[in-house]
mmCIF file of C-alpha atoms in Angstrom:
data_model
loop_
_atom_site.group_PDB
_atom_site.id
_atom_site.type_symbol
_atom_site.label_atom_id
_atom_site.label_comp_id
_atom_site.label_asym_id
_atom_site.label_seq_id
_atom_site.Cartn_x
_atom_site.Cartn_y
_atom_site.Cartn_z
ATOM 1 C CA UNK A 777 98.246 78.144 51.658
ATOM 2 C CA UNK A 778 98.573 76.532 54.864
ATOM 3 C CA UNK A 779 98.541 79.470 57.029
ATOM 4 C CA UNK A 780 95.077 80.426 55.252
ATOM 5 C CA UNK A 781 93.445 76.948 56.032
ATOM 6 C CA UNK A 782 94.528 77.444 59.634
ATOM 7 C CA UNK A 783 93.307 80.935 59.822
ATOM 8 C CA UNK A 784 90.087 79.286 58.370
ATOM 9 C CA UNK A 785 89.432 76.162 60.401
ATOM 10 C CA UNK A 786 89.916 78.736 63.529
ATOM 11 C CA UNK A 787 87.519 81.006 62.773
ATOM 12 C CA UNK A 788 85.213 78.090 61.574
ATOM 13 C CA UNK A 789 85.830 76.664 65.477
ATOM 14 C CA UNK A 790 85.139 79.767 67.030
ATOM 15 C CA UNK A 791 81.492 80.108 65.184
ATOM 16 C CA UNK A 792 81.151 76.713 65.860
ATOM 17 C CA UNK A 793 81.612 77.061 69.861
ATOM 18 C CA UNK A 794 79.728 80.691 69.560
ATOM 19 C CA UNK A 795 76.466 78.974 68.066
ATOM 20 C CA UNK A 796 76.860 76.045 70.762
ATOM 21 C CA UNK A 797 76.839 79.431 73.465
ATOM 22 C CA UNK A 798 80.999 78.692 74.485
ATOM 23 C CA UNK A 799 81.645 82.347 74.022
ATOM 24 C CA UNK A 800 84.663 82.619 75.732
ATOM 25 C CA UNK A 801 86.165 79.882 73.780
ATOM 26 C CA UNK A 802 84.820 81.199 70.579
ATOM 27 C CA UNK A 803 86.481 84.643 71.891
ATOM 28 C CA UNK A 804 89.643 82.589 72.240
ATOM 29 C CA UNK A 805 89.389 80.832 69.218
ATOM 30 C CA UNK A 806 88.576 84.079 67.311
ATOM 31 C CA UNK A 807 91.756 85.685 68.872
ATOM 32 C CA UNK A 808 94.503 82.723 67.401
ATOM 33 C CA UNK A 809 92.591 83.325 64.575
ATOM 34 C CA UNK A 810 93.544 86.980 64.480
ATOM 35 C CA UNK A 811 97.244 85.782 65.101
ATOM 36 C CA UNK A 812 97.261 83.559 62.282
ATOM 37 C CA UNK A 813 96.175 85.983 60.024
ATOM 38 C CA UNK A 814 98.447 88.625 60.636
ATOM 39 C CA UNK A 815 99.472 90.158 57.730
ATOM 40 C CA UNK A 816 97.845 87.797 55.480
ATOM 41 C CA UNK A 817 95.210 89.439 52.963
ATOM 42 C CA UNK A 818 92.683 87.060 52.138
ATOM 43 C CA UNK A 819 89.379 88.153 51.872
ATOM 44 C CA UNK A 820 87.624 85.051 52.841
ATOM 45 C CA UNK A 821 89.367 85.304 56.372
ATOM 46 C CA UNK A 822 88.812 88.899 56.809
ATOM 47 C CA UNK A 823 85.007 88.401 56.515
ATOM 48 C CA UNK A 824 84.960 85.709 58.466
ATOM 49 C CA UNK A 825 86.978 87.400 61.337
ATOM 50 C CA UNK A 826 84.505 90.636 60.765
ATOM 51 C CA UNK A 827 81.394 88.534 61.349
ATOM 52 C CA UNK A 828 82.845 86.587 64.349
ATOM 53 C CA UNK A 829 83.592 89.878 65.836
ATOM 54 C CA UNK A 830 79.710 91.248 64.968
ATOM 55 C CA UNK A 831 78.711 87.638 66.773
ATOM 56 C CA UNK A 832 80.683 88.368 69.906
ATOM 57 C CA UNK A 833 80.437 91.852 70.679
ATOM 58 C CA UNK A 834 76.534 91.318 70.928
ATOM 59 C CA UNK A 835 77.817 88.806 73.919
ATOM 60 C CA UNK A 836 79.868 91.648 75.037
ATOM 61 C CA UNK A 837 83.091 89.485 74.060
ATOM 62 C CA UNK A 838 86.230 90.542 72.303
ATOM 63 C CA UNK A 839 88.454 87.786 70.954
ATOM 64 C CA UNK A 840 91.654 87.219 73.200
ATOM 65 C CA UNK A 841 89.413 88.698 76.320
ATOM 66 C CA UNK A 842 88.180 86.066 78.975
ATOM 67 C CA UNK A 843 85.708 86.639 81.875
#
């Protein structure tokens, strides 16, 4: 549904600014992500979140967290 495709395009923008070296606006992105996916179980999301999360912590970032 909608809230799935939003979920999605997020975490698509949040690799997107992580591979272009933004990491604190991927770590933002990544974090609405999060919030948009709340309680929603769709796989595709869940992986995509998981893999964000891989990407920042190597650049010591954690979505929602700033520097």
């Amino acid at each position: 549904g909608q809230a799935r495709d939003r979920a999605l395009c997020l975490t698509r923008f949040a690799a997107a600014c992580a591979a272009a070296g933004d990491h604190d606006r991927a770590a933002a992105a990544a974090a609405s992500a999060q919030a948009a996916a709340k309680g929603m179980s769709s796989g595709r999301v869940s992986a995509q979140l998981s893999r964000l999360e891989r990407e920042l912590s190597a650049w010591g970032r954690k979505p929602g967290a700033s520097r």
